[in-house]
Short mmCIF file of C-alpha atoms in Angstrom, two decimals:
data_model
loop_
_atom_site.label_atom_id
_atom_site.label_comp_id
_atom_site.label_asym_id
_atom_site.label_seq_id
_atom_site.Cartn_x
_atom_site.Cartn_y
_atom_site.Cartn_z
CA UNK E 382 126.92 131.30 80.06
CA UNK E 383 124.46 129.39 80.51
CA UNK E 384 122.65 130.16 83.86
CA UNK E 385 123.44 128.26 86.63
CA UNK E 386 121.62 125.17 87.98
CA UNK E 387 118.89 124.77 90.05
CA UNK E 388 120.23 123.76 93.23
CA UNK E 389 118.05 121.16 94.79
CA UNK E 390 118.95 120.05 97.93
CA UNK E 391 116.48 116.83 99.71
CA UNK E 392 116.85 113.64 102.54
CA UNK E 393 115.23 110.62 101.35
CA UNK E 394 113.46 110.34 104.32
CA UNK E 395 111.25 113.73 103.40
CA UNK E 396 107.97 113.37 102.03
CA UNK E 397 107.95 116.71 100.52
CA UNK E 398 111.80 116.70 99.06
CA UNK E 399 109.51 113.06 96.70
CA UNK E 400 106.51 115.78 96.24
CA UNK E 401 109.31 117.85 95.22
CA UNK E 402 111.19 115.52 93.18
CA UNK E 403 109.17 114.96 90.73
CA UNK E 404 108.01 118.65 89.32
CA UNK E 405 111.69 120.05 90.46
CA UNK E 406 112.75 118.77 86.47
CA UNK E 407 109.91 120.00 84.72
CA UNK E 408 110.09 123.24 86.52
CA UNK E 409 113.32 124.29 85.51
CA UNK E 410 113.43 122.47 81.52
CA UNK E 411 110.45 125.09 81.14
CA UNK E 412 113.10 128.03 81.56
CA UNK E 413 116.35 126.15 80.40
CA UNK E 414 118.19 125.17 83.35
CA UNK E 415 119.86 121.90 85.28
CA UNK E 416 119.09 120.58 88.18
CA UNK E 417 121.62 119.82 91.05
CA UNK E 418 120.37 116.98 93.37
CA UNK E 419 122.11 116.95 96.75
CA UNK E 420 121.35 114.55 98.28
CA UNK E 421 122.22 114.88 102.83
CA UNK E 422 121.33 114.30 105.67
CA UNK E 423 118.11 115.94 107.01
CA UNK E 424 118.71 115.10 110.87
CA UNK E 425 122.59 116.82 111.23
CA UNK E 426 120.39 120.46 110.98
CA UNK E 427 118.27 118.99 113.34
CA UNK E 428 119.95 118.96 115.78
CA UNK E 429 121.24 122.45 114.49
CA UNK E 430 118.02 124.04 114.52
CA UNK E 431 115.68 121.81 117.02
CA UNK E 432 113.30 119.89 114.65
CA UNK E 433 112.21 116.76 115.49
CA UNK E 434 111.35 113.66 112.58
CA UNK E 435 107.28 115.41 110.83
CA UNK E 436 105.11 111.98 111.17
CA UNK E 437 105.00 111.17 114.46
CA UNK E 438 104.70 114.57 116.09
CA UNK E 439 101.40 114.32 118.06
CA UNK E 440 98.98 117.09 116.01
CA UNK E 441 101.06 117.87 112.87
CA UNK E 442 102.19 113.37 112.55
CA UNK E 443 98.65 113.36 111.33
CA UNK E 444 97.82 116.11 109.71
CA UNK E 445 101.50 116.72 107.88
CA UNK E 446 100.16 112.43 106.62
CA UNK E 447 97.06 114.24 105.02
CA UNK E 448 98.37 117.15 103.68
CA UNK E 449 101.30 115.22 101.31
CA UNK E 450 98.42 112.52 100.87
CA UNK E 451 95.54 115.48 99.36
CA UNK E 452 98.91 117.27 97.40
CA UNK E 453 99.76 113.74 95.72
CA UNK E 454 96.13 114.01 94.51
CA UNK E 455 95.90 117.05 93.68
CA UNK E 456 99.54 116.95 91.78
CA UNK E 457 98.34 113.71 90.61
CA UNK E 458 102.36 112.10 91.67
CA UNK E 459 101.33 108.56 92.49
CA UNK E 460 101.58 107.93 96.91
CA UNK E 461 101.44 105.36 99.07
CA UNK E 462 102.57 106.15 102.65
CA UNK E 463 104.94 103.24 103.39
CA UNK E 464 103.88 101.89 107.90
CA UNK E 465 104.79 104.80 110.18
CA UNK E 466 106.31 102.57 112.12
CA UNK E 467 108.69 102.56 109.79
CA UNK E 468 109.58 105.53 109.59
CA UNK E 469 111.50 108.03 108.91
CA UNK E 470 113.91 105.79 106.94
CA UNK E 471 118.25 105.42 107.79
CA UNK E 472 118.75 107.07 104.77
CA UNK E 473 122.30 107.16 104.84
CA UNK E 474 122.35 103.54 102.37
CA UNK E 475 120.07 105.81 99.78
CA UNK E 476 122.05 109.20 100.31
CA UNK E 477 125.40 107.65 99.80
CA UNK E 478 124.18 105.32 97.23
CA UNK E 479 123.69 108.39 95.25
CA UNK E 480 126.94 110.48 95.75
CA UNK E 481 128.72 107.66 94.92
CA UNK E 482 126.97 107.56 91.53
CA UNK E 483 127.26 110.87 90.51
CA UNK E 484 130.96 110.52 90.74
CA UNK E 485 131.36 108.71 87.93
CA UNK E 486 127.39 109.05 86.22
CA UNK E 487 125.46 112.13 86.98
CA UNK E 488 122.45 111.38 84.99
CA UNK E 489 122.93 107.83 86.21
CA UNK E 490 122.49 109.66 90.30
CA UNK E 491 119.14 111.64 88.98
CA UNK E 492 117.74 108.43 87.40
CA UNK E 493 118.82 106.58 90.86
CA UNK E 494 117.42 109.71 92.64
CA UNK E 495 113.88 110.06 91.52
CA UNK E 496 113.39 105.33 91.44
CA UNK E 497 114.17 105.21 95.51
CA UNK E 498 111.83 108.13 96.15
CA UNK E 499 109.43 106.76 94.27
CA UNK E 500 110.21 102.89 95.64
CA UNK E 501 109.27 104.49 99.09
CA UNK E 502 106.55 106.76 98.69
CA UNK E 503 105.31 106.08 95.75
CA UNK E 504 105.12 102.42 96.58
CA UNK E 505 105.26 102.91 99.90
CA UNK E 506 108.84 100.35 100.14
CA UNK E 507 111.20 100.45 103.26
CA UNK E 508 114.17 102.13 102.08
CA UNK E 509 115.95 101.81 104.55
CA UNK E 510 118.18 99.17 104.20
CA UNK E 511 121.43 98.78 101.66
CA UNK E 512 119.38 95.91 100.47
CA UNK E 513 116.93 97.65 99.46
CA UNK E 514 118.50 100.22 97.91
CA UNK E 515 120.68 98.07 95.87
CA UNK E 516 117.57 95.95 94.52
CA UNK E 517 115.81 99.88 92.72
CA UNK E 518 119.68 100.00 91.73
CA UNK E 519 119.62 96.78 89.88
CA UNK E 520 116.51 97.87 88.19
CA UNK E 521 118.72 100.68 86.97
CA UNK E 522 121.25 98.74 85.86
CA UNK E 523 123.29 99.39 88.35
CA UNK E 524 125.79 96.56 89.84
CA UNK E 525 124.70 95.02 93.34
CA UNK E 526 127.58 94.53 94.52
CA UNK E 527 129.87 97.87 93.68
CA UNK E 528 127.31 99.85 94.60
CA UNK E 529 127.05 97.66 98.27
CA UNK E 530 130.77 98.58 98.52
CA UNK E 531 130.38 101.83 98.00
CA UNK E 532 127.95 102.36 100.40
CA UNK E 533 130.93 101.12 102.89
CA UNK E 534 133.17 102.95 101.66
CA UNK E 535 134.62 105.61 103.75
CA UNK E 536 135.73 108.19 100.76
CA UNK E 537 132.22 107.98 99.75
CA UNK E 538 130.80 108.23 103.72
CA UNK E 539 132.99 111.99 103.74
CA UNK E 540 131.88 112.38 100.72
CA UNK E 541 127.77 112.54 102.52
CA UNK E 542 128.91 114.35 105.01
CA UNK E 543 130.36 116.97 104.37
CA UNK E 544 127.71 118.49 101.19
CA UNK E 545 125.84 117.94 103.97
CA UNK E 546 127.98 120.54 106.18
CA UNK E 547 127.83 122.62 102.53
CA UNK E 548 124.45 122.42 102.63
CA UNK E 549 123.94 123.83 106.59
CA UNK E 550 126.33 126.49 105.69
CA UNK E 551 124.27 127.48 102.73
CA UNK E 552 121.41 127.46 105.09
CA UNK E 553 119.11 124.37 104.82
CA UNK E 554 117.27 122.90 107.16
CA UNK E 555 114.96 121.74 106.32
CA UNK E 556 113.35 119.04 102.60
CA UNK E 557 113.18 121.05 100.09
CA UNK E 558 115.28 123.53 99.43
CA UNK E 559 115.72 124.95 96.75
CA UNK E 560 118.40 127.93 95.13
CA UNK E 561 117.57 129.40 92.76
CA UNK E 562 121.65 131.06 91.87
CA UNK E 563 121.63 132.33 95.32
CA UNK E 564 117.33 132.30 96.52
CA UNK E 565 116.18 130.08 98.95
CA UNK E 566 113.61 128.55 99.65
CA UNK E 567 112.46 125.88 101.47
CA UNK E 568 108.71 123.60 100.41
CA UNK E 569 107.50 121.78 97.89
CA UNK E 570 104.86 124.76 98.45
CA UNK E 571 107.66 126.67 97.48
CA UNK E 572 107.41 125.58 93.63
CA UNK E 573 104.77 127.95 91.76
CA UNK E 574 107.45 130.74 93.58
CA UNK E 575 110.82 129.25 92.70
CA UNK E 576 108.59 129.40 88.83
CA UNK E 577 107.70 132.92 89.38
CA UNK E 578 112.02 133.17 90.40
CA UNK E 579 112.56 131.04 87.37
CA UNK E 580 109.48 133.56 84.40
CA UNK E 581 110.58 137.74 86.50
CA UNK E 582 114.16 136.94 87.92
CA UNK E 583 113.17 137.68 91.90
CA UNK E 584 110.26 140.14 92.88
CA UNK B 7 70.70 126.57 103.38
CA UNK B 8 73.33 128.41 103.26
CA UNK B 9 77.04 126.99 103.80
CA UNK B 10 79.02 127.21 107.14
CA UNK B 11 81.36 130.04 107.47
CA UNK B 12 84.81 128.56 106.92
CA UNK B 13 86.68 128.75 110.44
CA UNK B 14 90.51 131.24 110.42
CA UNK B 15 91.97 130.32 113.69
CA UNK B 16 95.15 132.83 114.12
CA UNK B 17 97.36 134.21 116.75
CA UNK B 18 98.28 137.75 117.06
CA UNK B 19 102.39 136.98 117.13
CA UNK B 20 102.25 134.82 114.01
CA UNK B 21 103.49 136.94 111.35
CA UNK B 22 102.36 133.84 108.50
CA UNK B 23 98.60 135.11 110.57
CA UNK B 24 98.53 138.12 109.17
CA UNK B 25 99.76 137.51 106.07
CA UNK B 26 96.11 135.49 105.73
CA UNK B 27 94.23 137.38 107.12
CA UNK B 28 94.30 139.83 104.39
CA UNK B 29 93.35 137.83 102.54
CA UNK B 30 91.49 135.44 103.67
CA UNK B 31 87.81 137.62 103.80
CA UNK B 32 88.01 137.98 100.34
CA UNK B 33 88.77 135.08 98.67
CA UNK B 34 85.49 133.32 100.92
CA UNK B 35 83.31 136.30 99.49
CA UNK B 36 83.81 134.64 96.11
CA UNK B 37 82.74 130.95 97.45
CA UNK B 38 79.87 133.57 98.61
CA UNK B 39 81.08 132.38 102.39
CA UNK B 40 81.43 134.09 105.92
CA UNK B 41 84.40 133.84 108.32
CA UNK B 42 84.64 132.76 111.29
CA UNK B 43 87.94 134.79 113.16
CA UNK B 44 89.20 132.67 116.16
CA UNK B 45 91.81 134.45 117.89
CA UNK B 46 93.69 131.46 119.46
CA UNK B 47 96.90 131.66 122.12
CA UNK B 48 99.29 129.12 120.28
CA UNK B 49 101.72 128.09 123.04
CA UNK B 50 99.03 125.72 124.35
CA UNK B 51 99.47 124.29 121.39
CA UNK B 52 103.44 124.63 121.78
CA UNK B 53 103.43 122.42 124.68
CA UNK B 54 101.66 119.93 122.46
CA UNK B 55 104.31 119.31 119.82
CA UNK B 56 107.00 120.57 121.44
CA UNK B 57 107.82 123.09 118.75
CA UNK B 58 109.11 127.01 119.63
CA UNK B 59 108.58 130.52 118.42
CA UNK B 60 109.83 129.99 114.77
CA UNK B 61 111.87 133.54 114.71
CA UNK B 62 113.95 132.60 116.61
CA UNK B 63 115.29 129.26 115.53
CA UNK B 64 118.93 128.94 114.51
CA UNK B 65 119.05 128.59 110.17
CA UNK B 66 114.49 128.62 110.68
CA UNK B 67 114.01 132.18 111.95
CA UNK B 68 116.61 134.32 109.09
CA UNK B 69 115.06 132.42 106.21
CA UNK B 70 111.95 133.56 107.79
CA UNK B 71 111.90 136.42 108.29
CA UNK B 72 113.35 136.27 104.53
CA UNK B 73 110.57 134.43 103.24
CA UNK B 74 107.86 136.20 105.02
CA UNK B 75 109.19 139.49 103.74
CA UNK B 76 109.93 138.33 99.75
CA UNK B 77 105.86 136.66 100.39
CA UNK B 78 103.99 140.18 101.30
CA UNK B 79 106.55 142.42 98.94
CA UNK B 80 104.48 139.51 95.94
CA UNK B 81 101.25 139.90 97.98
CA UNK B 82 101.51 143.01 98.02
CA UNK B 83 100.48 143.38 101.57
CA UNK B 84 102.49 146.21 103.81
CA UNK B 85 105.32 144.14 106.35
CA UNK B 86 107.74 145.37 108.11
CA UNK B 87 109.16 143.89 110.25
CA UNK B 88 109.66 144.80 114.18
CA UNK B 89 112.04 144.22 115.81
CA UNK B 90 113.19 141.30 116.84
CA UNK B 91 114.44 141.16 120.35
CA UNK B 92 110.57 142.02 120.94
CA UNK B 93 109.20 138.66 119.79
CA UNK B 94 107.39 136.98 119.32
CA UNK B 95 104.64 139.65 121.34
CA UNK B 96 102.35 138.28 124.55
CA UNK B 97 99.32 138.00 122.62
CA UNK B 98 97.18 138.22 124.93
CA UNK B 99 95.51 140.77 125.22
CA UNK B 100 94.89 141.70 122.02
CA UNK B 101 93.42 137.98 121.41
CA UNK B 102 91.47 138.56 124.83
CA UNK B 103 89.99 142.49 122.78
CA UNK B 104 88.88 140.40 120.74
CA UNK B 105 86.87 137.94 121.78
CA UNK B 106 85.06 140.46 124.38
CA UNK B 107 84.23 142.58 121.36
CA UNK B 108 82.91 139.38 119.64
CA UNK B 109 81.35 138.35 122.12
CA UNK B 110 78.28 142.36 121.61
CA UNK B 111 79.51 143.14 118.12
CA UNK B 112 81.25 140.27 115.51
CA UNK B 113 81.77 142.18 112.62
CA UNK B 114 83.63 144.93 114.86
CA UNK B 115 85.48 142.38 116.34
CA UNK B 116 87.32 141.66 113.04
CA UNK B 117 87.94 144.58 111.94
CA UNK B 118 89.96 145.12 115.36
CA UNK B 119 91.57 142.04 114.67
CA UNK B 120 92.87 142.90 111.66
CA UNK B 121 93.92 146.66 112.34
CA UNK B 122 96.08 144.50 115.59
CA UNK B 123 97.18 143.01 112.86
CA UNK B 124 97.78 145.28 111.03
CA UNK B 125 99.25 147.65 113.22
CA UNK B 126 101.52 144.70 114.93
CA UNK B 127 102.82 143.39 111.43
CA UNK B 128 101.86 145.83 108.98
CA UNK B 129 103.53 148.78 110.40
CA UNK B 130 106.31 146.33 113.75
CA UNK B 131 104.68 148.40 116.50
CA UNK B 132 104.60 146.55 119.83
CA UNK B 133 101.20 145.37 120.03
CA UNK B 134 101.94 142.45 123.54
CA UNK B 135 100.94 145.27 126.46
CA UNK B 136 96.77 146.32 126.93
CA UNK B 137 97.63 149.56 126.01
CA UNK B 138 99.66 149.35 122.58
CA UNK B 139 95.46 147.45 122.02
CA UNK B 140 94.00 149.81 123.41
CA UNK B 141 95.81 152.40 121.28
CA UNK B 142 94.64 150.70 118.22
CA UNK B 143 90.82 149.89 119.47
CA UNK B 144 90.81 153.04 120.64
CA UNK B 145 91.09 154.72 116.33
CA UNK B 146 87.90 151.70 115.33
CA UNK B 147 86.00 153.72 118.52
CA UNK B 148 86.90 151.04 120.77
CA UNK B 149 86.58 152.67 124.49
CA UNK B 150 89.52 152.61 126.73
CA UNK B 151 88.45 151.79 129.89
CA UNK B 152 86.47 149.51 128.91
CA UNK B 153 88.95 147.31 127.07
CA UNK B 154 91.15 147.95 129.19
CA UNK B 155 88.28 145.98 131.76
CA UNK B 156 87.48 143.60 129.92
CA UNK B 157 90.91 141.86 128.69
CA UNK B 158 91.24 141.46 132.74
CA UNK B 159 87.65 139.50 133.02
CA UNK B 160 87.74 136.25 134.09
CA UNK B 161 85.22 135.10 131.97
CA UNK B 162 86.98 136.79 129.37
CA UNK B 163 89.89 134.28 130.01
CA UNK B 164 87.99 131.48 130.25
CA UNK B 165 86.41 132.58 127.41
CA UNK B 166 89.93 132.79 125.43
CA UNK B 167 91.68 129.73 127.10
CA UNK B 168 88.18 127.14 126.25
CA UNK B 169 88.48 127.85 122.53
CA UNK B 170 92.13 127.92 122.56
CA UNK B 171 91.32 124.37 124.06
CA UNK B 172 88.64 123.58 120.86
CA UNK B 173 90.99 124.48 118.61
CA UNK B 174 93.06 122.35 119.59
CA UNK B 175 90.82 119.67 119.92
CA UNK B 176 90.37 120.16 116.84
CA UNK B 177 93.55 119.65 115.30
CA UNK B 178 95.28 123.05 115.35
CA UNK B 179 98.76 123.42 116.31
CA UNK B 180 99.14 125.73 113.79
CA UNK B 181 98.77 129.61 113.21
CA UNK B 182 96.74 130.53 110.58
CA UNK B 183 95.72 127.14 110.69
CA UNK B 184 91.81 127.37 108.12
CA UNK B 185 88.80 124.66 108.08
CA UNK B 186 86.36 124.95 104.62
CA UNK B 187 83.37 122.40 106.06
CA UNK B 188 85.90 120.52 108.47
CA UNK B 189 89.10 120.37 105.79
CA UNK B 190 91.95 121.85 107.43
CA UNK B 191 94.08 123.61 106.10
CA UNK B 192 98.42 125.23 108.28
CA UNK B 193 99.16 128.33 107.27
CA UNK B 194 98.94 130.80 104.62
CA UNK B 195 101.11 128.43 101.40
CA UNK B 196 98.00 126.27 101.43
CA UNK B 197 95.94 129.23 100.55
CA UNK B 198 95.32 128.40 96.87
CA UNK B 199 94.77 125.04 98.24
CA UNK B 200 91.93 126.61 100.49
CA UNK B 201 90.71 128.70 96.74
CA UNK B 202 90.69 125.06 94.54
CA UNK B 203 89.07 123.39 96.93
CA UNK B 204 86.20 125.75 97.54
CA UNK B 205 85.98 125.52 93.42
CA UNK B 206 85.60 122.09 93.28
CA UNK B 207 84.23 120.67 97.00
CA UNK B 208 87.94 118.88 97.04
CA UNK B 209 89.71 116.75 94.78
#
């Protein structure tokens, strides 16, 4: 019996989600684990917690921009801050595209998620529109027309909504949010604890 | 010329502040640095950021309790969750007592801060009253009567208010908040980066 995949919940608009996305695959592979990638719409959780988008909060926003930039440098992860007045992006198109692709090409969906994250936070591009997502997807060999139709498909809309609701039921309120079996870890800064947990099976 | 002390801003009601308080002294000493301990009233910063006390937030509160407990276990730091309905404590008496003692006995003030933190988060005691703070202080050889008077002294009230305002001007919005020279780090989970920063002088 093989071990369960590690559940990786993320919001495309979340820079810490991006940072974690660059490392989670190798981290899991070191322990023979797969990663299940779950894009979610964090706004739904924010309605419950009262949280606001991070980057525009007085005092906290400027610190977080400094912190992400510094962490990306430390981890040697490409990082370009997108123009602040375009953030947070509406990640509906990016998330729906990933959910759609996952239904018939799970490996391709992970590659697409990584490419979207890289374009947005690695290169600082605006990824809040269907066109921008289709541009990134086209580079992955995904048909623009099919993707545009999928993003507007009521069944895909419902699938993303359902996945987000299931995540919240499980306790997810931020991005990244990781479960090792049923143990929850919130934040890119918990990856080291995720590593220790996988290594020792808890403590 | 000796290096500047590391500035350690903390709120007694903050469990992550407690966790960091247990480690900051040795961490700094490893690099020949002193620590300047700054108790602050975080509520003043929360008014600016819109943040709410952590432990009662839906979804986030239960996770945070799990996270603190797990981190204390990992770090082998004594931890006892105080009754949730008594949290967060009003830390005015604890903070004022520390500010007062710092004016004539800085070393004693650090010892008092550690003892208050330990009583509240290590042993789960309620530390929200002058009497409770005086109990802890008495164990440190501090006169109860003098402490009670100091906590009510308008000059001490103003001193704490001033220190909190200065912290906010510097960008402090959470606990713990640490400056290595002028480099800001927020959160107990940034201690490893504080260590790296001290080691390499930045990156």
